[in-house]
Short mmCIF file of C-alpha atoms in Angstrom, two decimals:
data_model
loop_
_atom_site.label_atom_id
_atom_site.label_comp_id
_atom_site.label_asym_id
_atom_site.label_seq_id
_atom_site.Cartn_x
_atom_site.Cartn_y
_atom_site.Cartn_z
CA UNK E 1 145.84 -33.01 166.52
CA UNK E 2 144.04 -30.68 164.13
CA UNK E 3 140.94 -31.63 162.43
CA UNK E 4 142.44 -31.70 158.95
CA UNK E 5 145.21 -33.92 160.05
CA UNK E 6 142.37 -36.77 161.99
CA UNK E 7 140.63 -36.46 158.65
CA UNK E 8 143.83 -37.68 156.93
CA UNK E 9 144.93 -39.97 159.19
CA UNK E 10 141.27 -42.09 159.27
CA UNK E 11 142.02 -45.12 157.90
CA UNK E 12 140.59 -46.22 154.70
CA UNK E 13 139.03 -49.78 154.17
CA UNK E 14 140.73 -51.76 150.59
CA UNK E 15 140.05 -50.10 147.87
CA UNK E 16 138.52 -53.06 146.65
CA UNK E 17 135.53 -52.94 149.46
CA UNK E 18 134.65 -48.79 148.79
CA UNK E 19 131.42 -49.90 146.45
CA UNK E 20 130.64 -52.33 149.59
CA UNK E 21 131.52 -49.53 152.30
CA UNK E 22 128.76 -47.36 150.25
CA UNK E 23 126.09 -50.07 150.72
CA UNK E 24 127.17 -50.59 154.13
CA UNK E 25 127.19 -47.29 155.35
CA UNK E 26 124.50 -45.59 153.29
CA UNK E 27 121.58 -45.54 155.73
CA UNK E 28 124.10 -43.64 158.04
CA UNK E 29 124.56 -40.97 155.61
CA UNK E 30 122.43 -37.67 155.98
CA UNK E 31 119.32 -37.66 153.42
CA UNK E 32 121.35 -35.71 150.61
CA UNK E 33 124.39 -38.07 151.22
CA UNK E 34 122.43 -40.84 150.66
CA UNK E 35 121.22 -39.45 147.19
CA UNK E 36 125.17 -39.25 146.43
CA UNK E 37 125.50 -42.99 147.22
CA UNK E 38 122.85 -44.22 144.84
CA UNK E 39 124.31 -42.28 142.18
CA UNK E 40 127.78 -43.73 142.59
CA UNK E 41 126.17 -47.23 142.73
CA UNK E 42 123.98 -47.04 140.19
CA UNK E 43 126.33 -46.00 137.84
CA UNK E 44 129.93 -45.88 139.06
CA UNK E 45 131.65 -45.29 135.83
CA UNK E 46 129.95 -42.28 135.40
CA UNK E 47 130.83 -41.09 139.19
CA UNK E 48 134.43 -41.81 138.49
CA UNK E 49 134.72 -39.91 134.77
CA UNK E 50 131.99 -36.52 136.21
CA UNK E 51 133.18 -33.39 138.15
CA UNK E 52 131.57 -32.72 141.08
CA UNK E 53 128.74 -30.38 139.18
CA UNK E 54 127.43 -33.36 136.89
CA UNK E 55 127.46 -35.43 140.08
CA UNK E 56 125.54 -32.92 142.09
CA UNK E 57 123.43 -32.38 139.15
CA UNK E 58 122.20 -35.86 138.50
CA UNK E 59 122.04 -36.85 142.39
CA UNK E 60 119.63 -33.55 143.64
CA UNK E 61 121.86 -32.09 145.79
CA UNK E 62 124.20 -29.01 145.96
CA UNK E 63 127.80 -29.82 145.43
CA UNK E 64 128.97 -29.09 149.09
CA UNK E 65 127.22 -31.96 149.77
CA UNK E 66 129.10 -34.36 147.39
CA UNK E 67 132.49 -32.61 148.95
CA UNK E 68 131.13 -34.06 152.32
CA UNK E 69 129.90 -37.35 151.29
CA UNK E 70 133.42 -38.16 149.96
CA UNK E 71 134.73 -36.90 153.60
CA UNK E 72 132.17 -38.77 155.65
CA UNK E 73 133.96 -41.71 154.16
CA UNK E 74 137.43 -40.63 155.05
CA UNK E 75 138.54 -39.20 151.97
CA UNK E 76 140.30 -35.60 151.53
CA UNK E 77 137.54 -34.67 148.92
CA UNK E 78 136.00 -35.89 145.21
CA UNK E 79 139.25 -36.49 143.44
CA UNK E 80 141.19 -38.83 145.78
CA UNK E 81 137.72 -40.72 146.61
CA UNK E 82 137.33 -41.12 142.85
CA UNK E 83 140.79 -42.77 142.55
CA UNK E 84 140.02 -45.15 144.89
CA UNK E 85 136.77 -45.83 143.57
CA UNK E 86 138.23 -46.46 139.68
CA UNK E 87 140.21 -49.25 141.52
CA UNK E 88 137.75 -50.52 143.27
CA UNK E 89 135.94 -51.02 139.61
CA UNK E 90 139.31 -53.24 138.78
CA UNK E 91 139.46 -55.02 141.72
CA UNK E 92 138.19 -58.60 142.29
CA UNK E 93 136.14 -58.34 138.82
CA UNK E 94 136.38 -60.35 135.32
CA UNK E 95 140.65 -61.46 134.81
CA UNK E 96 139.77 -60.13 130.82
CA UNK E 97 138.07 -56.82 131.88
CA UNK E 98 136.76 -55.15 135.04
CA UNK E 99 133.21 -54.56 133.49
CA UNK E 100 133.06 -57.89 131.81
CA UNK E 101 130.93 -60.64 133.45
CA UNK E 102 130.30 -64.41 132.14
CA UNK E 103 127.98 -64.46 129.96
CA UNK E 104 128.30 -61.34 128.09
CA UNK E 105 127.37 -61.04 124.57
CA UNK E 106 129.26 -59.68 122.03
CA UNK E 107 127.45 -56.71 121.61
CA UNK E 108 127.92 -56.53 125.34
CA UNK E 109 131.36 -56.56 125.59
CA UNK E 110 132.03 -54.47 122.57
CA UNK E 111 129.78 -51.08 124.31
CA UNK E 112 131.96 -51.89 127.88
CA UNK E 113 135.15 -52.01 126.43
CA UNK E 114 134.64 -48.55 124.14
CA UNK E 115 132.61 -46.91 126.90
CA UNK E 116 135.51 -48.08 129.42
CA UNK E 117 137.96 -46.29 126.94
CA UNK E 118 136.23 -43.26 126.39
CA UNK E 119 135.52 -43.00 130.25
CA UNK E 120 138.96 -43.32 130.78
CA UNK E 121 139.73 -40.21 128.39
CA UNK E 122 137.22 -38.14 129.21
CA UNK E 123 138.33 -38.72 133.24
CA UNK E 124 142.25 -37.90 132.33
CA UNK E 125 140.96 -34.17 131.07
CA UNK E 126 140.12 -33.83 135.17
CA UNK E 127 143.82 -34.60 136.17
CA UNK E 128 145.39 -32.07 133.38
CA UNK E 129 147.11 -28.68 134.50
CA UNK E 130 146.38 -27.19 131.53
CA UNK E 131 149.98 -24.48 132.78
CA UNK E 132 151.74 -27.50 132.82
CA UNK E 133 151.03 -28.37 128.97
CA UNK E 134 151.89 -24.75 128.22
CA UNK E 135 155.55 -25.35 129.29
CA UNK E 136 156.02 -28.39 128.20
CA UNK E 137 155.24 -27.39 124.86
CA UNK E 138 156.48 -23.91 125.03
CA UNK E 139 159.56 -25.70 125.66
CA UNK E 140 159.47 -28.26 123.14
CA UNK E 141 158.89 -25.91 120.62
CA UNK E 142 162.23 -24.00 120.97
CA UNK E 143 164.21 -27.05 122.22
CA UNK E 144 167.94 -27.62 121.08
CA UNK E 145 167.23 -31.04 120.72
CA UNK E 146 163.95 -33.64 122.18
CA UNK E 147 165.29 -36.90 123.47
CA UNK E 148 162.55 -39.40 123.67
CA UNK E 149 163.53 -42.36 126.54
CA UNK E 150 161.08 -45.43 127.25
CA UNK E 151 161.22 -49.04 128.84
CA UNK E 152 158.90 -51.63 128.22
CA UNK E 153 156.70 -52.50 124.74
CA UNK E 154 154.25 -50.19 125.06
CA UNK E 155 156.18 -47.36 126.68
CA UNK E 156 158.44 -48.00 123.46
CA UNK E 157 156.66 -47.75 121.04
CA UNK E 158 154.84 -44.26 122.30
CA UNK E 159 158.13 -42.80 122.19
CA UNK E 160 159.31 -44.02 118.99
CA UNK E 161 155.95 -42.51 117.45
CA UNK E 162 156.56 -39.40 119.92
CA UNK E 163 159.98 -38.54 118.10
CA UNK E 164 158.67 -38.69 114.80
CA UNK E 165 155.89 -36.31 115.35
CA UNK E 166 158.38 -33.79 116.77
CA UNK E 167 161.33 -34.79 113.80
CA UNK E 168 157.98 -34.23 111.02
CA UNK E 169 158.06 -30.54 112.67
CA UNK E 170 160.94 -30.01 112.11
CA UNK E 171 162.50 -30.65 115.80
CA UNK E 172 166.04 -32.39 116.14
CA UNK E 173 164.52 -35.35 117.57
CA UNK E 174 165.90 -38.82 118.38
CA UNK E 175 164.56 -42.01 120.41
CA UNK E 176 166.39 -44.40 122.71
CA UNK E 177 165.13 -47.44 124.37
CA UNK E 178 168.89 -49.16 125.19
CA UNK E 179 170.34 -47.99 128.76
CA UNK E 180 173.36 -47.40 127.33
CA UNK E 181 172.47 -44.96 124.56
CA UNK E 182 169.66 -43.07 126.75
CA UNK E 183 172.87 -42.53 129.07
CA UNK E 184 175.01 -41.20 126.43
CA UNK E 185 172.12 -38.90 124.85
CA UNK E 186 171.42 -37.68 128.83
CA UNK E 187 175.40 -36.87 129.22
CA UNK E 188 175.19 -34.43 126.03
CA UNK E 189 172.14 -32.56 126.80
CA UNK E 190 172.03 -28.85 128.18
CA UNK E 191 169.66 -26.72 128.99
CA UNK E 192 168.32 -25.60 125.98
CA UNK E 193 167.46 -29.94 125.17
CA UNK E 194 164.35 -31.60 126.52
CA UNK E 195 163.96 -35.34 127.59
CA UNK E 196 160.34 -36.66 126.82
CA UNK E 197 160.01 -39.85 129.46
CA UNK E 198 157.54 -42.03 129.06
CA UNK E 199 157.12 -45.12 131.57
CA UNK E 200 153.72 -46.21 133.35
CA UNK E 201 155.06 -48.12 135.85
CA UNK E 202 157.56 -45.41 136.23
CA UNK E 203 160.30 -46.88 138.25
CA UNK E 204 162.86 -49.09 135.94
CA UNK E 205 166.19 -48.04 137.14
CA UNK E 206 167.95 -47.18 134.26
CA UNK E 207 165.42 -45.02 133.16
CA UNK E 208 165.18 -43.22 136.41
CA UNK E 209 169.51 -42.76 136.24
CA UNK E 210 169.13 -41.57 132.67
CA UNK E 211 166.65 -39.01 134.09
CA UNK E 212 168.57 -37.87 136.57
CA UNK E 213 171.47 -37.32 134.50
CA UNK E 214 169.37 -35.22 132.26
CA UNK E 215 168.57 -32.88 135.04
CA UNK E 216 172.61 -32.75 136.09
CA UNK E 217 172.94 -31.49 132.47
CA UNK E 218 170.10 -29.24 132.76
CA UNK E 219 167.01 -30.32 130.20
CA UNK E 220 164.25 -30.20 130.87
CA UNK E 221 162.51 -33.84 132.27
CA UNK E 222 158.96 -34.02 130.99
CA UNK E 223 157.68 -37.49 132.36
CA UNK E 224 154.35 -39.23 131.08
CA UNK E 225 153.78 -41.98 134.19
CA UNK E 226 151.37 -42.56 136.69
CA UNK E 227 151.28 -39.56 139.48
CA UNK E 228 153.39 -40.41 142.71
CA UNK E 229 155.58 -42.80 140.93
CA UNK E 230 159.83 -42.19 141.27
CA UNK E 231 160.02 -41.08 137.75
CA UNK E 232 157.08 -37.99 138.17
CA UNK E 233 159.05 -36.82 141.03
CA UNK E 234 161.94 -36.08 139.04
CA UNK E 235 160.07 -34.50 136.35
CA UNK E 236 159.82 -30.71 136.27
CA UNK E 237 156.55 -31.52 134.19
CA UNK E 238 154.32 -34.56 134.65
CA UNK E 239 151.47 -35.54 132.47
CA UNK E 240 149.47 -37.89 134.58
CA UNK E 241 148.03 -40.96 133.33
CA UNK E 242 144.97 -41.69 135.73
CA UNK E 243 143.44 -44.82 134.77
CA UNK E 244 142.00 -47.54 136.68
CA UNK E 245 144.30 -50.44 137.00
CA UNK E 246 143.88 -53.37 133.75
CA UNK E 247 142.98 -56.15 135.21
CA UNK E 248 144.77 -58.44 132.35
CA UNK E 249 147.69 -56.18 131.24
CA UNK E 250 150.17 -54.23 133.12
CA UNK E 251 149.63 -51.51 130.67
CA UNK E 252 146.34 -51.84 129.40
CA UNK E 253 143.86 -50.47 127.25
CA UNK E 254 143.25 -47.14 128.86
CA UNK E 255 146.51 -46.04 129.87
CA UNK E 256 147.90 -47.10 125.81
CA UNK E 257 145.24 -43.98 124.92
CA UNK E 258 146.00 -41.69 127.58
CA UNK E 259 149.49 -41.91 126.87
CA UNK E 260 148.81 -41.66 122.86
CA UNK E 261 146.45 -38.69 124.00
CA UNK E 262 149.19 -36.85 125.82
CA UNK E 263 151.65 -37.40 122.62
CA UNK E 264 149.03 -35.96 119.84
CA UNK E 265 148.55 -32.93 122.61
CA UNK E 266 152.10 -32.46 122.88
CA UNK E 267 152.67 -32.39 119.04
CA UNK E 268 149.48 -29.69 117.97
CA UNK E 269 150.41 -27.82 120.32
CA UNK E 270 154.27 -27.55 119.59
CA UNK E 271 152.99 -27.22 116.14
CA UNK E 272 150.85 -24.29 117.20
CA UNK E 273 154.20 -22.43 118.72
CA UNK E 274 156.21 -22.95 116.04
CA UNK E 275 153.82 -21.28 113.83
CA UNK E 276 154.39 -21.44 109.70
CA UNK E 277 157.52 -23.46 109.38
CA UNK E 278 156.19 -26.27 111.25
CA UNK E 279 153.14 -26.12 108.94
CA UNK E 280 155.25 -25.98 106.02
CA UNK E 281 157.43 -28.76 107.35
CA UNK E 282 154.29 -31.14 108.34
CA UNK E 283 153.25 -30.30 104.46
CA UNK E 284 156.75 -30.87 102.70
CA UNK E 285 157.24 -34.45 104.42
CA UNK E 286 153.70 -35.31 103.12
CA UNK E 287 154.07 -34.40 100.29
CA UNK E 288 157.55 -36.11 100.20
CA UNK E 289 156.01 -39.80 101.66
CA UNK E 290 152.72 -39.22 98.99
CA UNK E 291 155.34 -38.91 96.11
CA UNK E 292 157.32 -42.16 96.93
CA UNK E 293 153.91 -44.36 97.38
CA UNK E 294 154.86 -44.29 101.17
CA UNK E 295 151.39 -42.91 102.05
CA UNK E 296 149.28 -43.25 98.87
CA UNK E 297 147.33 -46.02 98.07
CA UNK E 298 149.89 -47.14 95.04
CA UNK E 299 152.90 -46.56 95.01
CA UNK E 300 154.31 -44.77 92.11
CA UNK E 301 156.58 -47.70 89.99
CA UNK E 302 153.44 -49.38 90.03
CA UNK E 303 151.18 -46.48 88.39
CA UNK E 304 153.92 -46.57 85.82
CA UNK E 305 153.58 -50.36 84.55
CA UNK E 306 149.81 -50.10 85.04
CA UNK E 307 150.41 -47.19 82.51
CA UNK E 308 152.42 -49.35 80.15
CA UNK E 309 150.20 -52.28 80.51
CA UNK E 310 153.06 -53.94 82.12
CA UNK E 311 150.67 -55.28 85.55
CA UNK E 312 147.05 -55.59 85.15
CA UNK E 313 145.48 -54.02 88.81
CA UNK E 314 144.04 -56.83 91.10
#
């Protein structure tokens, strides 16, 4: 057995005891190690959201040396021991949130649950291939038609906003949360059509079945879902959302922004490959919505009896 594979094989303890397997095996650590481990423990949502230069900056040491701290404790290297470790902040903590303790004020809670959020995001920038954005928009933005395909509240409503970004581009763009209409729009796709999936949990069956048919038909499967689940293997592009687990919602907080994050990338950037007529579009439906009181703060009957004196303004 090689070294590499003993490395992998070591067994890990829960990820729920890694904090306490850094207290426990700290003083076995080498000096520099050590240093590592005070870091994390000290401040553990910072270890899980910095690369391994911010860590090696703020803990002394070179950055081989956080590469072999993460290895001394049986992980392959810095990004599958921070996984673990932004579970370990979810598990066996508050039931309402995983930084939350008894007792916490308002102002308290308020700076954990923003910083928790903006951790979150600024962590997700670590696990994003920034070729696999190019083809997924590159795609998008000369695609036949975007299907948009979701299961569950959340997961819904992401791609119900999702298609209307891409139809305000100008995009031939429809959304489909009923198993037997996602099946129907899968069996007329080609490959010039693109199916936007969006699922966290990533592994309700009819979802998975429209995907697949998708693929038969040749479109393009773009999948935003946690990494390893059924759904992001069947995806020719996957847009990872690594968050650490809610602790109260099966779709919390965190992954609701990383998945809104990943939709507002997708649509400046298909805007930015369509060029002028996207612009023009984006500024004609605007326009449009601002006309008919849709997005003004009156709407426009209104003006007109305030005019004639017919409705005095609250």
């Amino acid at each position: 057995m090689s070294r590499a594979t003993k490395r992998r094989s070591k067994l890990h303890r829960p990820v729920g005891d890694l904090l306490l397997t850094m207290r426990e095996r700290a003083e076995s650590l080498s000096q520099g190690q050590q240093q590592v481990a005070a870091v994390m423990l000290a401040d553990p949502d910072f270890a899980v959201r910095a690369n391994v230069d911010a860590l090696a900056r703020r803990a002394k040491v070179s950055p081989p040396t956080i590469v072999r701290f993460c290895r001394a404790l049986g992980f392959a290297g810095l990004r599958e021991f921070k996984l673990h470790l932004a579970q370990s902040l979810a598990v066996g903590t508050s039931t309402l949130h995983r930084a939350v303790v008894p007792g916490d004020n308002m102002q308290t809670v308020t700076h954990k649950v923003l910083q928790g959020a903006a951790s979150a995001l600024a962590n997700l920038e670590q696990h994003i291939a920034p070729e696999d954005i190019e083809r997924a928009v590159t795609r998008i933005a000369k695609a036949r038609r975007v299907d948009c395909y979701a299961v569950g509240n959340t997961s819904m409503f992401m791609a119900s906003d999702a298609q209307a970004r891409f139809s305000r581009l100008g995009l031939v763009s429809n959304f489909y949360f009923d198993a037997h209409l996602q099946l129907v729009s899968a069996a007329t796709m080609n490959k010039h059509d693109v199916a936007l999936a969006i699922s966290h949990i990533g592994r309700m069956p009819f979802l998975l079945e429209t995907v697949d048919v998708a693929k038969e038909q040749g479109a393009m499967i773009i999948a935003i879902t946690r990494p390893g689940t059924p759904l992001a293997e069947r995806a020719d592009v996957v847009l990872p959302v690594v968050v650490p687990a809610d602790p109260s919602m099966r779709v919390g907080t965190e992954a609701y922004l990383a998945q809104m994050a990943y939709i507002e990338i997708l649509m400046v950037g298909t805007g930015l490959r369509r060029g002028p007529p996207a612009l023009r579009q984006l500024k004609r439906v605007r326009q449009v919505l601002q006309e008919r009181g849709v997005d003004s703060e009156t709407h426009p009957v209104l003006e007109r009896a305030w005019s004639n004196g017919e409705v005095q303004p609250s």
